[in-house]
Amino acid sequence: MNDYTKYLASRVTAGGLSRREFMGRAMAAGITLAVADKLFTESAEAAEPKRGGHLKLGLEGGAATDSKDPAKFLSQFMFCVGRCWGDMLVESDPLTGAAVPALAESWEPSKDAVTWTFKIRKGVKFHDGKELTIDDVVATLKRHTDKKSESGALGVLGSIKEIKADGGNLVLTLSEGNADMPLLLSDYHLVIQPNGGVDDPLASIGTGPYKLTSFEAGVRATFEKNKDDWRSDRGYVDSIEVIGMNDATARIAALSSGQVHYINRVDPKTVNLLKRAPNVEILSTAGRGHYVFIMHCDKAPFDNNDLRLALKYAMDRETMVQKILGGYGKVGNDFPINSTYALFPEGIEQRVYDPDKAAFHYKKSGHSGSVLLRTSEVAFPGGVDAAVLYQESCKKAGIEIEVKREPGDGYWTNVWNVQPFSTSYWGGRPTQDQMYSTAYLSTADWNDTKFKRPDFDKLLLAARSELDEAKRKDMYRAMAMMVRDEGGVILPMFNDFVNASTKQVKGYVHDIGNDMSNGYVATRVWLDA
Amino acid sequence: MTNPAPSNILPGLRLRQRFPLLALILERFVLSIILLFAVSILIFGGLEALPGDFATTYLGQSATPQAVANIRQDLGLNRPVTTRYVEWLGNAVQGDFGTSWASKNSVSEQIGKRLGNSLFLAGFAAVISVPLAVGLGMLSVHFRNRLPDKIINVISLAAISLPEFFIGYLLILVFAVKLGMATFPATVYDSMGFVERLKAIALPTATLVLVVLAHMMRMTRAAILSVMSSAYMETAELKGLGAFRSIVKHAAPNALAPIINVVALNLAYLVVGVVVVEVVFVYPGMGQYMVDAVTVRDMPVVQACGLIFAAVYIFLNMIADILAIVANPRLRHPR
């Protein structure tokens, strides 16, 4: 059984995939009818969801400074807490990343993808008994798009020009066409709250499967089941307890002693030790997050494409994945997109470690002397080790790298986006458009490689409003090639999300959208006695 | 600590002659307040000098210039430092530490809870470790250079040599993971019963006791031993007083001052220095609170924590000084 069919099986297990859908997709993936049939029956039976029980999660990322206001959700802890009590208008499919209905039942774009009409679901109740109305939806989006807003989604929604109610429908008018609009609404900040949360942003009243019963920032959050949930295919356990555990060893100890059912952020260095614990299961999900070595295309000596190519060929990606990620990741190809994105440009040749080619381009660049690389542990876990490893692989190509270890405090203000060559990470974005717009568009604030190409920008904007998928895919392919061959990013690897649970936890959905089953872990799993 | 030059103001002088102890205590108290004031300036200035401000750090990679500007405007970060300092100090004196920039909750309220947790843990550890340390110290003096003394010394030296996170992990591994006896994580919350709470903090308490025990025990031992070599102890021995009795009755009271000092130091450590233990055991105390706040530059919280930590430290030292003076009348009349 390959990874994809495993995903499919787990979706069946979670009740998110009908027999018909499963058979279709499994057979498309090259599985015979008989095998697919057997697989479906097995996964459906082996894991008939059980209801009840008290689920405990031990999560990294909580802090005393966490705010209950969805607009200010920032940490992994709040990401998960918010998904328990709130719903967005749209969700993303765990397998394909495509937009699927949530509080919005369906949607329709105008031909130029500038105007979007969303049909809002009827008969949904908030936790306080009040019915969800179009006004609540409009107020929520207005709060997050207000220019004075401190919402984390402000950047994502920047192109929304007008928000209005039209009968029971939500109508969004954008300043430019955007084919990805529905997906943008799946952002975890955009929890629909009564009257948009304007009256009381901290009330934690939503339409989600659980009601918040207690909350202490950075310490603990508890939930009880929302008996009036509008969906039946989620919220299997009776109650949830989320405990903030920022110490990696504490999380591992709590999981292996059975005090919690699930932990996030398992360190690749210790994952093999944790594997030995008898009651523990490692849950590794391919994701969009990636680790990068960034060169500023506009600063010497990195303004020379031959030097950039030399440095790209001198990267031993396989070794990086093995040594830094402990094998829990996939090699990158020097552009920030992988197969977890819809419309991934397939068939681009994988760049491999080639000291000879690196030496060739290095010579051609005319550069001599060492190259200074700045790094830090906060750039990504194992950042310093990765830099030293890279130094070694460069040596074989005759390129001398000087590694400078910078203090973690202030790394993001003083080094990243400031110094010409440094290490960093990206968490990935829901769409290719967003990833490129955030970090590769000439005018982007976070264009950390200073990649400035008008033809690239033009292509990006054209692809944004293109509703024809085939055409759009071609555009994304051209963009990927530009970044790969001329950009300033060396992208050795995409890191998997590595989490772990006890064996009682069933129905875990490997969601490519984001970590912890896209934050939905607590609402999707159930406990087997 | 040396005394400042005696003041020549007449009423002060009279007070000093008539109630030397009270005058000394008052003096110490005033000194503490001045010290606290100086610390508040240091805290505020130090935080101002840190690289990166709240707006950029809090939003991290997801910050847009617009959002950053909004936050700065909102918090009044554009105003001069001195204005903000005076305002902050004025409110802090009245017990109002403002609201957290990040969570918008009242800092005083949150600190009340967190400080309560920290004091609970520290208090519990102190109740166990102080008598234990002093008792073991006396015991090891009694058996000096014999087997019990050596055992006590070796064990306490071993405990003090291991970093506290290591002791913590060892205890977790043995008692929580292997034996399944102890509660872990030691997270306490509002609706928790007292007995449950005690169970939850068993392991962190044990860790703290092991960490501070050796220091106090060895100081007690050294202080008593140094007294033991004095002439009056010889007299006590010659007049036929039992060995243990002479330690408890004659040596220990005269060794009190250094013992009180080291106890106070360790108590202060138990409150302000247990960040690592709190993190390892997932215990929601002041240490964790401050670390969280520093990471995002949540100034009101950091300032409040800093000030409270300083206050605890200064207060305990003041108490130690006063007690030492009470215990040793000679200190009341500075020469």
PDB file of C-alpha atoms in Angstrom, chain A residues 194-286:
ATOM      1  CA  PRO A 194     -21.470  36.154  16.521  1.00  0.00           C
ATOM      2  CA  ASN A 195     -21.511  39.680  15.113  1.00  0.00           C
ATOM      3  CA  GLY A 196     -17.961  39.037  13.943  1.00  0.00           C
ATOM      4  CA  GLY A 197     -16.622  39.054  17.471  1.00  0.00           C
ATOM      5  CA  VAL A 198     -16.813  42.827  17.502  1.00  0.00           C
ATOM      6  CA  ASP A 199     -18.630  42.964  20.858  1.00  0.00           C
ATOM      7  CA  ASP A 200     -16.468  40.428  22.616  1.00  0.00           C
ATOM      8  CA  PRO A 201     -13.576  39.038  20.575  1.00  0.00           C
ATOM      9  CA  LEU A 202     -12.465  36.876  23.514  1.00  0.00           C
ATOM     10  CA  ALA A 203     -15.793  35.113  24.069  1.00  0.00           C
ATOM     11  CA  SER A 204     -14.755  31.970  22.156  1.00  0.00           C
ATOM     12  CA  ILE A 205     -18.298  31.406  20.920  1.00  0.00           C
ATOM     13  CA  GLY A 206     -18.438  29.715  17.569  1.00  0.00           C
ATOM     14  CA  THR A 207     -20.163  26.982  15.621  1.00  0.00           C
ATOM     15  CA  GLY A 208     -17.525  24.302  16.129  1.00  0.00           C
ATOM     16  CA  PRO A 209     -17.898  20.787  17.506  1.00  0.00           C
ATOM     17  CA  TYR A 210     -16.710  21.716  21.006  1.00  0.00           C
ATOM     18  CA  LYS A 211     -17.470  24.441  23.529  1.00  0.00           C
ATOM     19  CA  LEU A 212     -14.628  25.996  25.446  1.00  0.00           C
ATOM     20  CA  THR A 213     -15.148  25.351  29.166  1.00  0.00           C
ATOM     21  CA  SER A 214     -11.940  26.745  30.635  1.00  0.00           C
ATOM     22  CA  PHE A 215      -8.880  28.509  29.376  1.00  0.00           C
ATOM     23  CA  GLU A 216      -5.612  29.574  30.951  1.00  0.00           C
ATOM     24  CA  ALA A 217      -3.230  31.103  28.441  1.00  0.00           C
ATOM     25  CA  GLY A 218      -0.233  28.899  27.809  1.00  0.00           C
ATOM     26  CA  VAL A 219      -1.359  26.396  30.420  1.00  0.00           C
ATOM     27  CA  ARG A 220      -4.509  24.564  29.572  1.00  0.00           C
ATOM     28  CA  ALA A 221      -7.760  24.669  27.650  1.00  0.00           C
ATOM     29  CA  THR A 222     -10.697  22.338  28.158  1.00  0.00           C
ATOM     30  CA  PHE A 223     -13.694  21.615  25.960  1.00  0.00           C
ATOM     31  CA  GLU A 224     -16.985  19.778  26.127  1.00  0.00           C
ATOM     32  CA  LYS A 225     -18.929  18.414  23.186  1.00  0.00           C
ATOM     33  CA  ASN A 226     -21.302  20.781  21.427  1.00  0.00           C
ATOM     34  CA  LYS A 227     -24.524  18.754  21.377  1.00  0.00           C
ATOM     35  CA  ASP A 228     -25.974  20.935  18.598  1.00  0.00           C
ATOM     36  CA  ASP A 229     -23.100  20.503  16.167  1.00  0.00           C
ATOM     37  CA  TRP A 230     -24.283  20.866  12.571  1.00  0.00           C
ATOM     38  CA  ARG A 231     -21.967  18.089  11.419  1.00  0.00           C
ATOM     39  CA  SER A 232     -21.949  14.457  12.484  1.00  0.00           C
ATOM     40  CA  ASP A 233     -18.660  13.382  10.918  1.00  0.00           C
ATOM     41  CA  ARG A 234     -16.488  15.007  13.560  1.00  0.00           C
ATOM     42  CA  GLY A 235     -16.230  15.571  17.295  1.00  0.00           C
ATOM     43  CA  TYR A 236     -16.109  11.961  18.427  1.00  0.00           C
ATOM     44  CA  VAL A 237     -14.748  12.362  21.960  1.00  0.00           C
ATOM     45  CA  ASP A 238     -16.854  13.796  24.788  1.00  0.00           C
ATOM     46  CA  SER A 239     -14.299  16.211  26.117  1.00  0.00           C
ATOM     47  CA  ILE A 240     -10.880  17.577  25.253  1.00  0.00           C
ATOM     48  CA  GLU A 241      -8.020  18.887  27.328  1.00  0.00           C
ATOM     49  CA  VAL A 242      -5.181  20.746  25.605  1.00  0.00           C
ATOM     50  CA  ILE A 243      -2.090  21.205  27.774  1.00  0.00           C
ATOM     51  CA  GLY A 244       0.754  23.538  26.873  1.00  0.00           C
ATOM     52  CA  MET A 245       4.076  21.703  26.984  1.00  0.00           C
ATOM     53  CA  ASN A 246       6.941  23.667  25.530  1.00  0.00           C
ATOM     54  CA  ASP A 247       9.675  21.296  26.621  1.00  0.00           C
ATOM     55  CA  ALA A 248      10.295  18.549  24.065  1.00  0.00           C
ATOM     56  CA  THR A 249      11.376  16.036  26.678  1.00  0.00           C
ATOM     57  CA  ALA A 250       8.322  16.764  28.799  1.00  0.00           C
ATOM     58  CA  ARG A 251       6.071  16.039  25.821  1.00  0.00           C
ATOM     59  CA  ILE A 252       7.793  12.757  25.123  1.00  0.00           C
ATOM     60  CA  ALA A 253       7.657  11.732  28.790  1.00  0.00           C
ATOM     61  CA  ALA A 254       3.982  12.625  29.020  1.00  0.00           C
ATOM     62  CA  LEU A 255       3.144  10.631  25.897  1.00  0.00           C
ATOM     63  CA  SER A 256       5.161   7.552  26.726  1.00  0.00           C
ATOM     64  CA  SER A 257       3.769   7.432  30.251  1.00  0.00           C
ATOM     65  CA  GLY A 258       0.272   7.626  28.798  1.00  0.00           C
ATOM     66  CA  GLN A 259      -0.628  10.934  30.469  1.00  0.00           C
ATOM     67  CA  VAL A 260      -1.553  12.493  27.126  1.00  0.00           C
ATOM     68  CA  HIS A 261      -2.844  10.902  23.925  1.00  0.00           C
ATOM     69  CA  TYR A 262      -1.134  13.104  21.386  1.00  0.00           C
ATOM     70  CA  ILE A 263       1.868  15.408  21.157  1.00  0.00           C
ATOM     71  CA  ASN A 264       3.101  17.678  18.406  1.00  0.00           C
ATOM     72  CA  ARG A 265       6.612  18.711  17.305  1.00  0.00           C
ATOM     73  CA  VAL A 266       8.563  15.533  17.836  1.00  0.00           C
ATOM     74  CA  ASP A 267      12.247  16.322  17.389  1.00  0.00           C
ATOM     75  CA  PRO A 268      13.713  14.385  14.425  1.00  0.00           C
ATOM     76  CA  LYS A 269      16.735  13.678  16.606  1.00  0.00           C
ATOM     77  CA  THR A 270      14.723  11.715  19.143  1.00  0.00           C
ATOM     78  CA  VAL A 271      11.992  10.266  16.972  1.00  0.00           C
ATOM     79  CA  ASN A 272      13.764   6.943  16.634  1.00  0.00           C
ATOM     80  CA  LEU A 273      14.027   6.609  20.409  1.00  0.00           C
ATOM     81  CA  LEU A 274      10.360   7.429  20.840  1.00  0.00           C
ATOM     82  CA  LYS A 275       9.481   4.810  18.235  1.00  0.00           C
ATOM     83  CA  ARG A 276      10.700   2.124  20.629  1.00  0.00           C
ATOM     84  CA  ALA A 277       8.058   2.933  23.238  1.00  0.00           C
ATOM     85  CA  PRO A 278       5.492   0.126  22.974  1.00  0.00           C
ATOM     86  CA  ASN A 279       2.296   2.155  23.020  1.00  0.00           C
ATOM     87  CA  VAL A 280       3.402   4.988  20.779  1.00  0.00           C
ATOM     88  CA  GLU A 281       2.702   5.670  17.136  1.00  0.00           C
ATOM     89  CA  ILE A 282       4.660   8.213  15.080  1.00  0.00           C
ATOM     90  CA  LEU A 283       2.431  10.312  12.828  1.00  0.00           C
ATOM     91  CA  SER A 284       4.411  11.863  10.031  1.00  0.00           C
ATOM     92  CA  THR A 285       2.635  13.935   7.406  1.00  0.00           C
ATOM     93  CA  ALA A 286       4.087  15.447   4.273  1.00  0.00           C
TER      94      ALA A 286
END
